[in-house]
mmCIF file of C-alpha atoms in Angstrom:
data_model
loop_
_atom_site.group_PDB
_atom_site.id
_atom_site.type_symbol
_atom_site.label_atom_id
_atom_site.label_comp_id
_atom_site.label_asym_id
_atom_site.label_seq_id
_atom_site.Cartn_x
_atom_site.Cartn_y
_atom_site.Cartn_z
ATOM 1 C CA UNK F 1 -91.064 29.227 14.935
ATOM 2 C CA UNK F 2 -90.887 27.448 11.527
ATOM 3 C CA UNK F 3 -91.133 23.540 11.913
ATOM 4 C CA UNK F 4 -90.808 21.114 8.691
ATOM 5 C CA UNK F 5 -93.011 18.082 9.156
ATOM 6 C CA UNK F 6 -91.823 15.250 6.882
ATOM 7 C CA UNK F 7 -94.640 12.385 6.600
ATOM 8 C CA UNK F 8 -92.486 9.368 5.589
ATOM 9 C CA UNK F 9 -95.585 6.853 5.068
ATOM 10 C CA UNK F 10 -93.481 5.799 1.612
ATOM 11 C CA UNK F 11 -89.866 6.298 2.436
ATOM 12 C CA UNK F 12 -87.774 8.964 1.709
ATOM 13 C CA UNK F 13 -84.968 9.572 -0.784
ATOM 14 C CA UNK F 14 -82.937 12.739 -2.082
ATOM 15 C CA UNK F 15 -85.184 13.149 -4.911
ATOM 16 C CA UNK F 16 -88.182 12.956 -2.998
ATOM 17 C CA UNK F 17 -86.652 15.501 -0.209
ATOM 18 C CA UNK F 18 -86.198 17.908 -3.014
ATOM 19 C CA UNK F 19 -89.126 17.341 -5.009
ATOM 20 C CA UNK F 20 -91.108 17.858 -1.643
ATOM 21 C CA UNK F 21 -89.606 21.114 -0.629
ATOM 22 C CA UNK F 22 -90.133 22.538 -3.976
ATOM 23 C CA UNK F 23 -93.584 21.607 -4.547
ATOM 24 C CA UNK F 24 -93.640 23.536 -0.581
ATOM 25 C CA UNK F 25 -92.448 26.478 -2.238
ATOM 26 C CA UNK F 26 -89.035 26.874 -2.701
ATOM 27 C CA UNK F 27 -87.791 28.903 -5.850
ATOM 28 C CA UNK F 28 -86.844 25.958 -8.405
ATOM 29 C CA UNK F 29 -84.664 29.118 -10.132
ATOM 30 C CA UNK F 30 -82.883 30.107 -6.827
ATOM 31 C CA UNK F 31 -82.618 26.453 -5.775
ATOM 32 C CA UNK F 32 -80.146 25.888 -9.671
ATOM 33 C CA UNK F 33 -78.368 29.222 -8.578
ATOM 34 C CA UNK F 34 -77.398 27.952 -5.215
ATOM 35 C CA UNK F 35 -76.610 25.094 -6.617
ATOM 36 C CA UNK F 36 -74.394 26.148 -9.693
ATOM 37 C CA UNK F 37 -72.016 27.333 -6.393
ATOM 38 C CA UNK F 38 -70.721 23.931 -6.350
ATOM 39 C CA UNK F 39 -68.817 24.478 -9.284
ATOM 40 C CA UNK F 40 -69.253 21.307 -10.993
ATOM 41 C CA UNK F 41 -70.498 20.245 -13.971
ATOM 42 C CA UNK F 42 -72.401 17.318 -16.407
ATOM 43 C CA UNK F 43 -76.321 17.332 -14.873
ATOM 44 C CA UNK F 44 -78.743 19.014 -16.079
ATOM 45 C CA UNK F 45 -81.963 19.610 -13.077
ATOM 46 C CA UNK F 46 -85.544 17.876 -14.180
ATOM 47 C CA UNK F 47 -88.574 19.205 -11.597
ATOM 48 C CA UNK F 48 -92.180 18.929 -12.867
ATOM 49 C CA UNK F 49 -95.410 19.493 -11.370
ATOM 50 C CA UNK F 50 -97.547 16.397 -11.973
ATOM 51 C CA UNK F 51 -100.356 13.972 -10.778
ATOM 52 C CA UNK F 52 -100.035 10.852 -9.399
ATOM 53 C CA UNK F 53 -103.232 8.641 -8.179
ATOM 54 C CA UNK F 54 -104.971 12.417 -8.752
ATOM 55 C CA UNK F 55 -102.728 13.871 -6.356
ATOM 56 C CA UNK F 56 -100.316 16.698 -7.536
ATOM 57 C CA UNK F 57 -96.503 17.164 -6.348
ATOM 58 C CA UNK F 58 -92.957 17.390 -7.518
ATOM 59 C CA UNK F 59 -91.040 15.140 -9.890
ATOM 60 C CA UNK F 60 -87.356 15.961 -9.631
ATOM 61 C CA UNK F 61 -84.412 14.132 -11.011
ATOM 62 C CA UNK F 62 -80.915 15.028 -12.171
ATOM 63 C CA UNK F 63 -80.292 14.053 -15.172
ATOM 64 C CA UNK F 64 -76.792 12.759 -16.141
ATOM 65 C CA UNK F 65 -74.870 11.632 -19.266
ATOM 66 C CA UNK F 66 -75.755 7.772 -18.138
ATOM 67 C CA UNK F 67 -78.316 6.769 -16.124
ATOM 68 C CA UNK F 68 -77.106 5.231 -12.674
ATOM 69 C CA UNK F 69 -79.689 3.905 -10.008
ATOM 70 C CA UNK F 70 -79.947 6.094 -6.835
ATOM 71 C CA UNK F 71 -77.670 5.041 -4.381
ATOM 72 C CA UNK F 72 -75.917 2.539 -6.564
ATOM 73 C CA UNK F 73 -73.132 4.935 -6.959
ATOM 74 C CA UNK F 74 -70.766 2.927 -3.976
ATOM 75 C CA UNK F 75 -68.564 -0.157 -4.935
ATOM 76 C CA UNK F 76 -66.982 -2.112 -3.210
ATOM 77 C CA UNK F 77 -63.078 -1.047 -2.908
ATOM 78 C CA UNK F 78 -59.830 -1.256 -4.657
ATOM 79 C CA UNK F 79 -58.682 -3.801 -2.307
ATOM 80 C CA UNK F 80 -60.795 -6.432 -3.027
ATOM 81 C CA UNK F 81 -61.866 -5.361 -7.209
ATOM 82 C CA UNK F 82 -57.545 -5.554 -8.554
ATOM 83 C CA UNK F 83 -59.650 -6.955 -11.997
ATOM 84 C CA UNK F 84 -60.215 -4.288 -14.566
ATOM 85 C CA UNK F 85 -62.889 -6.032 -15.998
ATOM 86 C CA UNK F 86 -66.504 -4.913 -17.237
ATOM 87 C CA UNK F 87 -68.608 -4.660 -13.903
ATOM 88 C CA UNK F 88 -72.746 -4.532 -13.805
ATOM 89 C CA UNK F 89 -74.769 -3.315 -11.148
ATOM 90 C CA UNK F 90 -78.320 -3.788 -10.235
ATOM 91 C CA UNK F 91 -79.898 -1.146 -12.806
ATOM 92 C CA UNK F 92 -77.810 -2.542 -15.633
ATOM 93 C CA UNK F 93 -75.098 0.085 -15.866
ATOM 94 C CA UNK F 94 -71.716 -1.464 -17.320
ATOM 95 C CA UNK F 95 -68.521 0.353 -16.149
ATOM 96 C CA UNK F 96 -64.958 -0.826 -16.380
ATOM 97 C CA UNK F 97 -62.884 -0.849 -12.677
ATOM 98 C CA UNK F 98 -60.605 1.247 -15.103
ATOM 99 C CA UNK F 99 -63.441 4.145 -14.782
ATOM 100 C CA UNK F 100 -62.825 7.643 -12.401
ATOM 101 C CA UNK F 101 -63.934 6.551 -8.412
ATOM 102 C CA UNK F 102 -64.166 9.600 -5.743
ATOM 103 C CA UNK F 103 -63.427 8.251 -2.071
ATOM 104 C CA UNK F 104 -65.023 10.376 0.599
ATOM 105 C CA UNK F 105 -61.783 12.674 0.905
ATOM 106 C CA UNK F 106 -62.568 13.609 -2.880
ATOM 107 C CA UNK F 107 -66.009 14.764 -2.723
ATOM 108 C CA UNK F 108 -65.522 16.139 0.503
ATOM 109 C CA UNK F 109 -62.633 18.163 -1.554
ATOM 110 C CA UNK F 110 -65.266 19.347 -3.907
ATOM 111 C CA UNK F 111 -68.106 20.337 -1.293
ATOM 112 C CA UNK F 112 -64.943 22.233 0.917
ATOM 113 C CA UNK F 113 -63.921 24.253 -2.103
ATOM 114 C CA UNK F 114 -67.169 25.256 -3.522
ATOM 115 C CA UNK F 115 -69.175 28.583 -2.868
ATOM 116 C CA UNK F 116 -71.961 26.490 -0.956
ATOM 117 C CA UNK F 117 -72.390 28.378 2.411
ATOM 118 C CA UNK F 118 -71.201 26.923 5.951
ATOM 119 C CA UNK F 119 -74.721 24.980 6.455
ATOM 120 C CA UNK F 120 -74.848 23.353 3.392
ATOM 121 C CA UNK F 121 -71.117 22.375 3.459
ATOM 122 C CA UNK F 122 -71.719 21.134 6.841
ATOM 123 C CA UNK F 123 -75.120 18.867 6.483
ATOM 124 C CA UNK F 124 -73.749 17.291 3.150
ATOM 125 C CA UNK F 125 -70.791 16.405 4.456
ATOM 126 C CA UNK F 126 -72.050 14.732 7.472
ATOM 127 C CA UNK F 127 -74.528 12.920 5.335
ATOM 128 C CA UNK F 128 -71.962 11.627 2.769
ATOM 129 C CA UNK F 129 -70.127 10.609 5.852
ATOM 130 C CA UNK F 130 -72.933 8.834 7.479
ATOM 131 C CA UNK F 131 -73.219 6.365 4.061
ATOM 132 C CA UNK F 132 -69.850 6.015 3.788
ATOM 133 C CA UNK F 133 -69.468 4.502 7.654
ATOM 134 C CA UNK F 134 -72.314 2.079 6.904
ATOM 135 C CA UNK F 135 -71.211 0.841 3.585
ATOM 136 C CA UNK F 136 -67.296 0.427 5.127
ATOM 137 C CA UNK F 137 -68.984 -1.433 8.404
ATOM 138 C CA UNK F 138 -71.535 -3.641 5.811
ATOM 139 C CA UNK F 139 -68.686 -4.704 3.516
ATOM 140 C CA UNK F 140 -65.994 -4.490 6.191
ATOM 141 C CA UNK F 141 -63.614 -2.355 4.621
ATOM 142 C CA UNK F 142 -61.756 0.983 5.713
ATOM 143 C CA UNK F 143 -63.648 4.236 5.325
ATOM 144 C CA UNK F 144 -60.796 5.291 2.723
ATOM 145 C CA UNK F 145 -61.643 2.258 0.828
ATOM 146 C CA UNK F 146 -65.240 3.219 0.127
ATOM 147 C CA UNK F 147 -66.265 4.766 -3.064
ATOM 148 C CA UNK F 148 -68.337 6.240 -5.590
ATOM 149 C CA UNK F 149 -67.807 5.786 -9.620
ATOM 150 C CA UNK F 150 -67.389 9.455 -10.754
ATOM 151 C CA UNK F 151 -71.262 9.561 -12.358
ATOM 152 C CA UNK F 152 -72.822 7.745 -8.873
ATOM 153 C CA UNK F 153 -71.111 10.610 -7.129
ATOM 154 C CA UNK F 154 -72.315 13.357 -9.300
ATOM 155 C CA UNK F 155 -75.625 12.072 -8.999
ATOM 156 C CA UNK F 156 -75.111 11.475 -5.235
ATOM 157 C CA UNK F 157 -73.492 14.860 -4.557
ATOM 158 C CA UNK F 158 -76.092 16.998 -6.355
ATOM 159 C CA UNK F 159 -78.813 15.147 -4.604
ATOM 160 C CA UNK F 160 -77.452 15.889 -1.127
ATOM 161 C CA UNK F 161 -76.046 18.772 -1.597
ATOM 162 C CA UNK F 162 -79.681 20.415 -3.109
ATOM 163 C CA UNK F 163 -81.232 18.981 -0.356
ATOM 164 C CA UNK F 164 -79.837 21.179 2.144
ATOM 165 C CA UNK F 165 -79.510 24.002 -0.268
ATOM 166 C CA UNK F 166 -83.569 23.794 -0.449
ATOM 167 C CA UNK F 167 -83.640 23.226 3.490
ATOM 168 C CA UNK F 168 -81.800 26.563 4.221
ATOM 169 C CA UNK F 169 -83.639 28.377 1.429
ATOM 170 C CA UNK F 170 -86.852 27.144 3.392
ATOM 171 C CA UNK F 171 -85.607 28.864 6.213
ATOM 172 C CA UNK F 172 -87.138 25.963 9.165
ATOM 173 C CA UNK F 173 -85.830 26.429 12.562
ATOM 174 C CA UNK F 174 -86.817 22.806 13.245
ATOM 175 C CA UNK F 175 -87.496 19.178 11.249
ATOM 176 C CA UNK F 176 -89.562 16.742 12.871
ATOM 177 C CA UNK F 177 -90.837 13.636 11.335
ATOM 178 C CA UNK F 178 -93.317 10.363 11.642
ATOM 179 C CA UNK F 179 -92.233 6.938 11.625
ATOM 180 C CA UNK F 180 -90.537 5.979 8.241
ATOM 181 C CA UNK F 181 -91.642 3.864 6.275
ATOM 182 C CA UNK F 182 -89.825 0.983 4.104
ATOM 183 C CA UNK F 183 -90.866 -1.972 1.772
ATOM 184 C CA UNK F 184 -90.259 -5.723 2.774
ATOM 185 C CA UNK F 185 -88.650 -8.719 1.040
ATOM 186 C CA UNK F 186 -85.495 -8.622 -0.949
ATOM 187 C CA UNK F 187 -84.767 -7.088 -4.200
ATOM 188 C CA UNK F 188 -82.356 -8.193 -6.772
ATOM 189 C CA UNK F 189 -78.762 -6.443 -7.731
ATOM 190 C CA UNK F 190 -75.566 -7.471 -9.336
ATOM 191 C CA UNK F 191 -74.644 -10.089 -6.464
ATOM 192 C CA UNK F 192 -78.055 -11.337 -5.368
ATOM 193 C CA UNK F 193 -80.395 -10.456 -3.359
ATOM 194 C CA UNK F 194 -80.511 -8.664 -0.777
ATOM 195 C CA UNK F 195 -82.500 -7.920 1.958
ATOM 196 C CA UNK F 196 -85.190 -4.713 2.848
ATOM 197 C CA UNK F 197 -84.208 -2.187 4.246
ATOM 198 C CA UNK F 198 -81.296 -2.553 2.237
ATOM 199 C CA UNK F 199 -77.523 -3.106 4.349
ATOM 200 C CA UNK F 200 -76.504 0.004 4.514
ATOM 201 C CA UNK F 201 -79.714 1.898 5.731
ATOM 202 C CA UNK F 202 -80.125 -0.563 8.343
ATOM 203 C CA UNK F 203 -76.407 -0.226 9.781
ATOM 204 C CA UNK F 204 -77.353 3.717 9.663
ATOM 205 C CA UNK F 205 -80.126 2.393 12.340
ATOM 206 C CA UNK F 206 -77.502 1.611 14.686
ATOM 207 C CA UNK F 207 -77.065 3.740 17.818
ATOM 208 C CA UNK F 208 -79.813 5.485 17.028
ATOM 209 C CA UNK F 209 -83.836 6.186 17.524
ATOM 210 C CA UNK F 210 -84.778 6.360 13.966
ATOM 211 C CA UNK F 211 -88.253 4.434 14.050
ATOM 212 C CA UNK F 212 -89.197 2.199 10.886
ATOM 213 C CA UNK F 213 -91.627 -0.262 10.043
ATOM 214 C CA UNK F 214 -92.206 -2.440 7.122
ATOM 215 C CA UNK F 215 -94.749 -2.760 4.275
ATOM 216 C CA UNK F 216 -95.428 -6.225 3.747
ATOM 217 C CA UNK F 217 -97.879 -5.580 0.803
ATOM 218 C CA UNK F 218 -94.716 -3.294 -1.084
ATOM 219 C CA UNK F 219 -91.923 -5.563 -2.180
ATOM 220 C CA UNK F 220 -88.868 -3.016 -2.828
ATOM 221 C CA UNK F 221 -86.654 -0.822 -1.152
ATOM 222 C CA UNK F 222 -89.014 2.657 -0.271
ATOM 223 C CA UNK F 223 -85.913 4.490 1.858
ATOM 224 C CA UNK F 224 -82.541 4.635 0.461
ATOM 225 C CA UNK F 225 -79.050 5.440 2.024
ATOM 226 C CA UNK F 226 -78.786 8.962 0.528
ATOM 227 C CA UNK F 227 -82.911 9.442 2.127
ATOM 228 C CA UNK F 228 -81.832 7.781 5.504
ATOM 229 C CA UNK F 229 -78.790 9.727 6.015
ATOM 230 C CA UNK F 230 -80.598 13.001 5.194
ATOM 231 C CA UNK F 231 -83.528 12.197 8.026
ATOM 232 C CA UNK F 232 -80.340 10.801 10.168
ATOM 233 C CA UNK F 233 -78.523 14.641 10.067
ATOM 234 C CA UNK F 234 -81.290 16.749 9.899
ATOM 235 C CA UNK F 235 -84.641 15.734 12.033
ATOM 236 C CA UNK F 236 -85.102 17.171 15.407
ATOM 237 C CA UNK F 237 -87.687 14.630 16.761
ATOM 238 C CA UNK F 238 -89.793 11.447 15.462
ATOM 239 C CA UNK F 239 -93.560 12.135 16.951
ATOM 240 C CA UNK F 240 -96.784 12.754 15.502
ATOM 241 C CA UNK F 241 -97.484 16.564 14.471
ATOM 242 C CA UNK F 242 -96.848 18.314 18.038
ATOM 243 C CA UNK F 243 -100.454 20.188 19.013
ATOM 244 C CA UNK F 244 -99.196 22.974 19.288
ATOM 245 C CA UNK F 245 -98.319 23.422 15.903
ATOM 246 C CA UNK F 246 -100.585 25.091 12.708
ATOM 247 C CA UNK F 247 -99.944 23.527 9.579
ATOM 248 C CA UNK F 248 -99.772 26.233 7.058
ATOM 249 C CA UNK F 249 -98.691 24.818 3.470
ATOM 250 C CA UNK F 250 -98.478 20.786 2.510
ATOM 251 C CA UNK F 251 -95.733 19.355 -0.600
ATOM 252 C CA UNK F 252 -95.388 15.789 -2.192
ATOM 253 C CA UNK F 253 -92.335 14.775 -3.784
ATOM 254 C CA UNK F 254 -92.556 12.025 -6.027
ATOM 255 C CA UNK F 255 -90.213 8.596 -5.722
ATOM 256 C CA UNK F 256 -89.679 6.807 -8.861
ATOM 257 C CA UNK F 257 -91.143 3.292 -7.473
ATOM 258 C CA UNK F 258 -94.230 1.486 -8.900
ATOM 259 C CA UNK F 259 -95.638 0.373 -5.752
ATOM 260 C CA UNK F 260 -99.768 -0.282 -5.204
ATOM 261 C CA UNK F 261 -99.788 2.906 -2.964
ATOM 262 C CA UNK F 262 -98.495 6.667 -3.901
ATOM 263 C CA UNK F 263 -94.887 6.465 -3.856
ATOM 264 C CA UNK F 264 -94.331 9.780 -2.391
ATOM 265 C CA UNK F 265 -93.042 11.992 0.479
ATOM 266 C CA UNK F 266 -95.402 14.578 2.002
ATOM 267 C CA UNK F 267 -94.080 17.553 4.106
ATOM 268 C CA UNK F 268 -95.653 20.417 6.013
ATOM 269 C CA UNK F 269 -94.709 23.735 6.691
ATOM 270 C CA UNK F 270 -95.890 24.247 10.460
ATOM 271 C CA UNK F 271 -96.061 27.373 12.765
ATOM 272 C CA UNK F 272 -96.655 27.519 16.322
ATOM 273 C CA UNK F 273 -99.594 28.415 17.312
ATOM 274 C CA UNK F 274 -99.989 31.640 18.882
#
């Protein structure tokens, strides 16, 4: 039996996830094919084998025709924004409320009629689904209110989307993880600040055992929506490394944070011993 280990001790994102299961092994070539089965269009895939703090993993990013923050691709709603006015969010990016918005339904349109198989259709969409119930409960809106600007979701969709496109290429029968770990404080965006973990991964805490403590010494967000709702629909159990398992092959996937320690995600490949 084939266990993923995921050793959160500096959060977790979609990036990361990726970046870590390539740098495990998984074929960056058949991961693009897979992934070209969604049948859309306007990224281009970035992975890199680098060193960080003498340590080598896997950068990945998707790369899109603006640059929009991870996980800044939800607004508000139509209900509340009526103005059509310029509107900036915490990385900068300027977009008119006249721009292209996918609500859950539309991206859950795309994922349905793409040539992703069953698993992969199934996983994102619970994952986009898990966001999108914290972000309507956070800002107290209806779930068909909530959505993405049309480059937040591309960025969001390839993200999750490749992340369970890498799991199943991994071929794990199980995913079991440590504690996560997040940063402390508050960090600035377009309407203040706002408090670590951010909103919408905490409300993604509730009902559930997902274990987290806090960095005081790190003063930004470490796990994001798109990272929590991953760990949320795909890991097994939260425990230490079970004894009976052999680890056979370790990743890192790189975050994109400047923190004082390695901003990174380590996995194992386990098998059970015989």
């Amino acid at each position: 039996m084939r266990t993923l280990y995921l050793d959160a001790f500096s959060g977790i994102s979609g990036d990361m996830f990726i970046g870590a299961l390539l740098d495990l092994g998984v074929d960056f070539k058949q991961f693009e094919t897979e992934l070209a089965k969604l049948n859309v269009t306007g990224y281009h895939l970035h992975a890199q084998r680098i060193a960080k703090s003498s340590i080598y993993g896997t950068d990945f990013d998707v790369h899109l025709p603006e640059t929009v923050h991870k996980d800044e691709g939800f607004i508000e709603t139509t209900s509340t924004h009526h103005h059509d006015h310029p509107h900036q969010h915490a990385d900068g990016h300027t977009h008119s409320h006249g721009d292209e918005v996918r609500h859950l339904k539309d991206i859950e349109a795309i994922i349905d009629h793409s040539d992703l198989s069953d698993y992969v259709k199934t996983n994102a969409k619970q994952v986009f689904t898990e966001i999108a119930k914290s972000e309507a409960v956070v800002h107290e809106l209806p779930l068909s209110d909530v959505h993405f600007h049309e480059v937040g979701a591309l960025d969001s969709i390839v993200d999750i989307v490749g992340a369970f496109i890498a799991l199943e290429l991994l071929a794990v029968d199980q995913v079991y993880s440590s504690e996560l770990t997040d940063g402390s404080g508050f960090i600035k965006v377009a309407h203040g600040m706002m408090p670590v973990p951010v909103p919408a991964v905490m409300q993604m805490r509730v009902g559930s055992a997902i274990p987290i403590k806090q960095n005081p010494e790190i003063h930004t967000e470490l796990i994001t929506p798109t990272g929590m709702g991953i760990v949320k629909t795909v890991v097994d159990q939260f425990c230490p490394i079970p004894d009976n398992q052999t680890i056979t092959k370790v990743g890192y996937g790189f975050g994109n944070r400047e923190t004082p320690k390695l901003n990174a995600l380590r996995v194992m490949l386990c098998e059970k011993k015989n």
